[in-house]
């Protein structure tokens, strides 16, 4: 049986560019990284883009630029990948959570409730490729003097009110293997501020402005030109990848409309999703539970994923952490329900129309609709 995979890694066309780097004998951060940075600044609509070696590192570096003091707080989503929280902790900050809306992104009203005297940063997570409600969030950040740092790891190509994800403050992208644009591993930080970009370039290279001119205690956050070559080839295909994902999302949405027990992902007005995932919710009262539907689809050769099975702070390592403000799950009811109900269906750019129809028919048959 031919399985329908949830994700595909499709980078074979990067071979000539990677070979060019290998033949040059210059593997470390160089012209290919610069080329990738220029391309990414265009996608995010920012003046600058700074490449680093992972999405997690991108968030760490973005926060380090802000010179946070111990006890300073970042407010973020409780429904995210642990990388968001790990990066905040690595940067020395404390983390507080505000519940999400049913679109899976930060709820501005809950953020307003969560702001304290120690809040310094607002970090929306542009989950599944959907930007949060950025206008009210930006307004809140302005009112409280907070920096805006987007976890746009999954959102290359997304936008809100015509503004690209990654352009609302400091944007942090991931180029991990399964993200919409990959460099195998990698990250990108986008900003309109020349000062922030300059600081990031110094920090990522052991705090050096030029060789052995150390002006800050930095780190090695550099991306290699080998990885950047994969990213450059991928970025050239982003329009094609994005439109194919949107096409597939439209087909799944049309095909699954009205299916009993199923809530479909909605894109609020003004937003363009990058469709990193197409995530449905299997509601209470559906004929099968979320986990049983996943098993039934797997038996039919359709792979699915649960992003994420638990609220991000709901692990002993975070609940016990002195800088994590974990709360009872009842205080983040929308995130807690999402963790029980979400199921990602294949939407990737290599999914054919026929495969999308197979997915639709299988889900409908299993849920009796
Ligand atoms: C992938 C991801 C990260 C981390 O990116 P890496 O490149 O894997 O380090 C952070 N946050 C979110 C929401 C992600 O999806």
Coordinates of C-alpha atoms and ligand atoms in Angstrom, one line a residue:
X1 CA 0.0 0.0 0.0
X2 CA 1.3 3.5 -0.9
X3 CA 1.2 5.5 2.3
X4 CA 0.2 9.1 2.3
X5 CA 2.9 10.8 4.5
X6 CA 2.3 13.7 6.8
X7 CA 5.4 15.5 5.7
X8 CA 7.9 15.2 2.9
X9 CA 11.5 16.4 2.6
X10 CA 11.9 17.5 -0.9
X11 CA 15.4 19.0 -1.4
X12 CA 17.0 17.0 -4.2
X13 CA 17.0 20.1 -6.4
X14 CA 19.5 21.8 -4.0
X15 CA 22.3 19.5 -5.2
X16 CA 24.0 21.9 -7.7
X17 CA 24.1 24.7 -5.1
X18 CA 25.4 22.4 -2.3
X19 CA 28.0 21.0 -4.7
X20 CA 29.1 24.5 -5.6
X21 CA 29.8 25.2 -1.9
X22 CA 31.6 21.9 -1.4
X23 CA 33.8 22.5 -4.4
X24 CA 34.6 26.0 -3.2
X25 CA 36.2 24.5 -0.1
X26 CA 34.7 27.3 2.0
X27 CA 32.1 25.7 4.1
X28 CA 31.5 28.1 6.9
X29 CA 29.2 31.2 7.0
X30 CA 29.9 33.1 3.8
X31 CA 28.3 34.2 0.5
X32 CA 25.6 31.5 0.5
X33 CA 24.4 32.5 4.0
X34 CA 24.3 36.1 2.8
X35 CA 22.2 35.1 -0.3
X36 CA 19.8 33.2 2.0
X37 CA 19.5 36.2 4.3
X38 CA 18.7 38.6 1.4
X39 CA 16.0 36.2 0.2
X40 CA 14.5 35.8 3.7
X41 CA 14.4 39.5 4.3
X42 CA 12.3 39.8 1.2
X43 CA 9.9 37.0 2.4
X44 CA 9.5 38.7 5.8
X45 CA 9.4 42.2 4.2
X46 CA 12.1 43.4 6.6
X47 CA 15.3 45.5 6.0
X48 CA 17.5 42.8 7.6
X49 CA 17.6 39.0 8.1
X50 CA 20.3 37.3 10.1
X51 CA 20.9 33.5 9.7
X52 CA 21.6 31.3 12.7
X53 CA 21.8 27.5 13.2
X54 CA 18.3 26.7 14.4
X55 CA 14.9 28.2 15.2
X56 CA 15.5 27.8 18.9
X57 CA 18.8 29.7 18.6
X58 CA 17.0 32.4 16.7
X59 CA 14.7 33.0 19.7
X60 CA 17.6 32.9 22.2
X61 CA 19.6 35.4 20.1
X62 CA 16.5 37.7 19.6
X63 CA 15.9 37.8 23.4
X64 CA 19.6 38.3 24.2
X65 CA 19.6 41.5 22.1
X66 CA 16.9 42.9 24.4
X67 CA 19.3 42.7 27.4
X68 CA 16.6 41.2 29.8
X69 CA 17.3 41.2 33.5
X70 CA 16.7 38.2 35.8
X71 CA 13.0 38.1 36.6
X72 CA 12.0 39.8 33.3
X73 CA 9.0 37.9 31.8
X74 CA 8.1 36.8 28.3
X75 CA 4.4 36.1 27.7
X76 CA 3.8 33.4 25.1
X77 CA 1.3 30.7 24.1
X78 CA 0.8 27.5 26.2
X79 CA 0.1 25.6 23.0
X80 CA 3.5 25.5 21.2
X81 CA 6.5 23.4 20.7
X82 CA 8.8 23.1 23.7
X83 CA 11.5 25.0 21.7
X84 CA 9.7 28.2 22.4
X85 CA 10.0 27.7 26.2
X86 CA 13.5 26.2 26.1
X87 CA 14.7 29.3 24.2
X88 CA 13.1 31.7 26.6
X89 CA 14.7 29.9 29.6
X90 CA 18.1 29.6 27.8
X91 CA 18.0 33.4 27.4
X92 CA 17.6 33.8 31.2
X93 CA 14.0 35.1 31.1
X94 CA 10.9 33.9 32.9
X95 CA 7.9 32.7 31.0
X96 CA 4.2 33.3 31.6
X97 CA 1.4 31.9 29.5
X98 CA -1.8 33.4 28.1
X99 CA -4.5 31.1 26.6
X100 CA -5.1 30.8 22.9
X101 CA -8.2 31.4 20.8
X102 CA -9.8 28.7 18.8
X103 CA -7.6 29.6 15.9
X104 CA -4.7 28.2 18.0
X105 CA -2.9 31.5 18.4
X106 CA -2.6 33.9 21.4
X107 CA -5.8 35.5 22.5
X108 CA -5.2 39.2 22.9
X109 CA -7.7 39.5 25.8
X110 CA -5.9 36.7 27.7
X111 CA -2.6 38.4 27.0
X112 CA -4.0 41.7 28.5
X113 CA -4.9 39.7 31.7
X114 CA -1.4 38.1 31.9
X115 CA 0.7 41.3 31.7
X116 CA 2.6 42.1 35.0
X117 CA 5.0 44.7 36.1
X118 CA 7.9 42.4 35.0
X119 CA 6.6 41.7 31.5
X120 CA 9.1 42.8 28.9
X121 CA 8.4 40.7 25.8
X122 CA 5.3 39.5 24.0
X123 CA 6.0 36.4 22.0
X124 CA 3.1 35.2 19.8
X125 CA 3.6 31.8 18.2
X126 CA 2.4 31.8 14.6
X127 CA 1.2 28.2 14.9
X128 CA 0.6 25.9 12.0
X129 CA 1.6 28.8 9.7
X130 CA -1.2 31.1 10.9
X131 CA -0.2 34.5 12.3
X132 CA -1.9 35.6 15.5
X133 CA -4.2 38.6 15.7
X134 CA -1.2 40.9 15.4
X135 CA -3.0 44.3 15.4
X136 CA -4.5 44.0 18.9
X137 CA -1.3 42.3 20.1
X138 CA 0.9 45.1 18.7
X139 CA -1.4 47.7 20.4
X140 CA -1.0 45.9 23.7
X141 CA 2.8 45.7 23.3
X142 CA 2.9 49.5 22.6
X143 CA 0.6 50.3 25.5
X144 CA 2.8 48.4 28.0
X145 CA 6.2 49.1 26.4
X146 CA 6.8 45.5 25.5
X147 CA 9.1 44.2 22.7
X148 CA 7.5 42.0 20.1
X149 CA 9.4 38.8 19.3
X150 CA 7.5 36.5 17.0
X151 CA 8.0 32.7 17.1
X152 CA 7.4 32.5 13.4
X153 CA 9.2 29.1 13.2
X154 CA 6.3 27.6 11.2
X155 CA 5.1 30.7 9.4
X156 CA 7.4 31.6 6.4
X157 CA 5.1 33.2 3.9
X158 CA 2.2 33.9 6.3
X159 CA 0.8 37.4 6.8
X160 CA -1.7 39.4 8.9
X161 CA -3.4 42.5 7.5
X162 CA -1.0 42.5 4.6
X163 CA 2.1 42.5 6.8
X164 CA 4.3 39.3 6.6
X165 CA 5.0 37.2 9.7
X166 CA 8.3 38.1 11.0
X167 CA 7.9 41.8 10.3
X168 CA 6.0 42.9 13.5
X169 CA 9.1 43.2 15.7
X170 CA 11.9 40.7 15.7
X171 CA 10.9 37.6 13.7
X172 CA 12.3 34.1 14.5
X173 CA 12.0 31.4 11.8
X174 CA 13.1 27.8 11.8
X175 CA 14.6 26.0 8.7
X176 CA 14.3 22.6 10.3
X177 CA 13.9 19.6 7.9
X178 CA 10.1 19.5 8.0
X179 CA 9.4 23.2 8.0
X180 CA 7.9 24.9 4.9
X181 CA 11.4 26.2 3.9
X182 CA 14.3 24.0 5.1
X183 CA 18.0 24.1 5.3
X184 CA 18.1 20.7 7.1
X185 CA 18.8 22.6 10.3
X186 CA 18.8 26.4 10.6
X187 CA 17.1 29.6 11.8
X188 CA 16.5 33.1 10.6
X189 CA 16.0 36.3 12.5
X190 CA 14.2 39.2 10.7
X191 CA 14.1 42.9 11.8
X192 CA 13.8 46.4 10.4
X193 CA 16.3 47.7 13.0
X194 CA 19.9 48.0 11.7
X195 CA 21.0 48.2 15.3
X196 CA 19.3 44.9 16.3
X197 CA 20.7 43.2 13.1
X198 CA 24.2 44.4 13.9
X199 CA 24.0 43.2 17.4
X200 CA 22.8 39.8 16.2
X201 CA 25.7 39.5 13.8
X202 CA 28.1 40.2 16.6
X203 CA 26.4 37.8 19.1
X204 CA 26.3 34.9 16.7
X205 CA 30.0 35.1 16.0
X206 CA 31.5 34.8 19.5
X207 CA 30.9 38.5 20.1
X208 CA 33.4 39.6 17.4
X209 CA 32.8 42.6 15.2
X210 CA 35.9 41.7 13.2
X211 CA 38.4 38.9 13.8
X212 CA 39.5 38.9 17.5
X213 CA 37.8 42.2 18.1
X214 CA 35.4 40.9 20.9
X215 CA 32.9 43.5 21.9
X216 CA 30.4 41.2 23.7
X217 CA 30.3 37.8 25.3
X218 CA 28.7 36.0 22.4
X219 CA 28.3 32.5 21.2
X220 CA 28.6 30.4 18.1
X221 CA 25.1 30.6 16.5
X222 CA 26.4 30.5 12.9
X223 CA 24.9 28.7 9.9
X224 CA 27.2 27.0 7.5
X225 CA 27.2 27.8 3.7
X226 CA 26.4 24.1 3.1
X227 CA 23.1 24.5 5.0
X228 CA 22.4 27.9 3.4
X229 CA 22.7 26.3 -0.1
X230 CA 19.8 24.0 0.7
X231 CA 17.9 27.0 2.1
X232 CA 18.5 29.1 -1.0
X233 CA 17.2 26.4 -3.3
X234 CA 14.1 25.9 -1.1
X235 CA 13.4 29.6 -0.8
X236 CA 13.3 29.9 -4.6
X237 CA 10.4 27.4 -4.5
X238 CA 8.5 29.0 -1.7
X239 CA 5.8 30.6 -3.9
X240 CA 5.1 27.2 -5.5
X241 CA 5.2 25.4 -2.2
X242 CA 2.9 27.9 -0.6
X243 CA 0.3 27.9 -3.4
X244 CA 0.2 24.1 -3.5
X245 CA -0.3 24.0 0.3
X246 CA -3.1 26.6 0.1
X247 CA -4.7 24.6 -2.8
X248 CA -4.6 21.4 -0.7
X249 CA -6.0 23.2 2.4
X250 CA -8.9 24.5 0.2
X251 CA -9.6 21.0 -1.0
X252 CA -9.6 19.5 2.5
X253 CA -11.7 22.3 3.8
X254 CA -14.3 21.9 1.0
X255 CA -14.3 18.1 1.3
X256 CA -14.6 17.9 5.0
X257 CA -17.2 20.7 5.5
X258 CA -20.0 19.6 7.7
X259 CA -18.3 16.3 8.7
X260 CA -19.9 15.4 12.1
X261 CA -17.7 15.8 15.1
X262 CA -15.0 17.7 13.2
X263 CA -13.9 21.3 13.6
X264 CA -11.9 22.6 10.6
X265 CA -9.1 25.2 10.8
X266 CA -10.4 28.6 10.1
X267 CA -8.3 31.5 8.7
X268 CA -9.7 34.7 10.2
X269 CA -10.2 37.7 7.8
X270 CA -7.1 39.6 6.9
X271 CA -4.8 36.6 7.5
X272 CA -2.9 34.4 5.0
X273 CA -1.9 31.1 6.4
X274 CA 1.3 29.3 5.3
X275 CA -0.5 26.1 6.0
X276 CA 2.5 24.5 7.8
X277 CA -0.1 22.1 9.2
X278 CA -3.8 21.5 8.4
X279 CA -5.1 20.8 11.9
X280 CA -8.6 19.6 12.6
X281 CA -10.2 19.2 16.0
X282 CA -12.0 16.0 16.8
X283 CA -14.7 17.3 19.1
X284 CA -16.3 15.6 22.1
X285 CA -19.2 13.5 20.8
X286 CA -17.5 12.6 17.5
X287 CA -17.9 8.9 16.5
X288 CA -14.2 8.2 17.2
X289 CA -11.9 9.8 19.7
X290 CA -8.9 11.8 18.2
X291 CA -6.5 8.9 19.0
X292 CA -8.9 6.3 17.5
X293 CA -9.3 8.3 14.4
X294 CA -5.6 8.6 14.0
X295 CA -5.2 4.8 14.4
X296 CA -8.0 4.2 11.9
X297 CA -6.4 6.5 9.3
X298 CA -3.0 4.9 9.9
X299 CA -4.5 1.5 9.2
X300 CA -5.8 3.0 5.8
X301 CA -2.2 4.2 5.0
X302 CA -2.8 7.9 6.0
X303 CA -0.3 9.4 8.4
X304 CA -1.4 12.1 10.8
X305 CA 0.2 14.0 13.7
X306 CA -0.7 15.4 17.0
X307 CA 0.9 18.9 17.5
X308 CA 0.9 19.0 20.5
X309 CA -0.4 16.3 22.8
X310 CA 0.1 18.4 26.0
X311 CA 0.0 22.0 27.0
X312 CA 3.7 23.0 26.8
X313 CA 4.3 23.6 30.5
X314 CA 2.4 20.4 31.5
X315 CA 5.6 18.4 32.1
X316 CA 7.5 17.9 35.5
X317 CA 10.6 19.7 34.1
X318 CA 8.6 22.9 33.5
X319 CA 6.2 22.7 36.4
X320 CA 9.2 22.4 38.7
X321 CA 11.2 25.2 37.0
X322 CA 11.5 28.3 39.0
X323 CA 11.3 30.6 36.0
X324 CA 8.2 28.9 34.5
X325 CA 4.9 30.3 35.7
X326 CA 2.9 27.1 35.2
X327 CA -0.8 27.4 36.0
X328 CA -3.6 24.8 36.5
X329 CA -4.8 23.6 33.1
X330 CA -8.3 25.0 33.9
X331 CA -6.7 28.5 33.5
X332 CA -5.8 27.7 29.9
X333 CA -9.0 25.9 28.9
X334 CA -8.7 26.5 25.1
X335 CA -5.1 25.2 25.0
X336 CA -6.0 22.2 27.2
X337 CA -8.9 21.3 24.9
X338 CA -6.7 21.7 21.8
X339 CA -4.2 19.3 23.2
X340 CA -6.9 16.7 23.6
X341 CA -8.6 17.3 20.2
X342 CA -6.0 18.3 17.5
X343 CA -5.1 16.1 14.6
X344 CA -2.9 17.3 11.7
X345 CA -3.8 15.8 8.3
X346 CA -1.4 15.8 5.3
X347 CA -1.4 19.2 3.5
X348 CA 2.2 19.3 2.2
X349 CA 3.0 20.5 -1.3
X350 CA 3.6 17.0 -2.7
X351 CA 0.1 15.9 -1.8
X352 CA -1.9 15.2 -5.0
X353 CA -5.6 16.1 -5.5
X354 CA -6.3 12.3 -5.6
X355 CA -4.5 11.9 -2.2
X356 CA -6.4 14.8 -0.7
X357 CA -9.7 13.1 -1.9
X358 CA -8.5 9.9 -0.3
X359 CA -7.9 11.7 3.0
X360 CA -11.3 13.4 2.8
X361 CA -13.2 10.1 2.0
X362 CA -11.4 8.2 4.8
X363 CA -12.1 10.8 7.5
X364 CA -15.8 11.0 6.4
X365 CA -16.2 7.2 6.5
X366 CA -14.6 6.9 9.9
X367 CA -16.6 9.7 11.4
X368 CA -19.9 8.6 9.7
X369 CA -20.4 11.7 7.6
Ligands
LIG1 C1 10.4 24.2 14.9 C2 10.0 25.1 16.0 C3 10.9 25.8 16.9 C4 12.3 25.4 16.9 O1 13.0 25.4 15.7 P1 14.3 24.5 15.5 O2 14.8 24.9 14.2 O3 13.8 23.1 15.5 O4 15.2 24.8 16.6 C5 10.4 26.7 17.8 N1 9.1 27.0 17.8 C6 8.2 26.4 17.0 C7 6.7 26.8 17.1 C8 8.6 25.4 16.1 O5 7.7 24.8 15.3

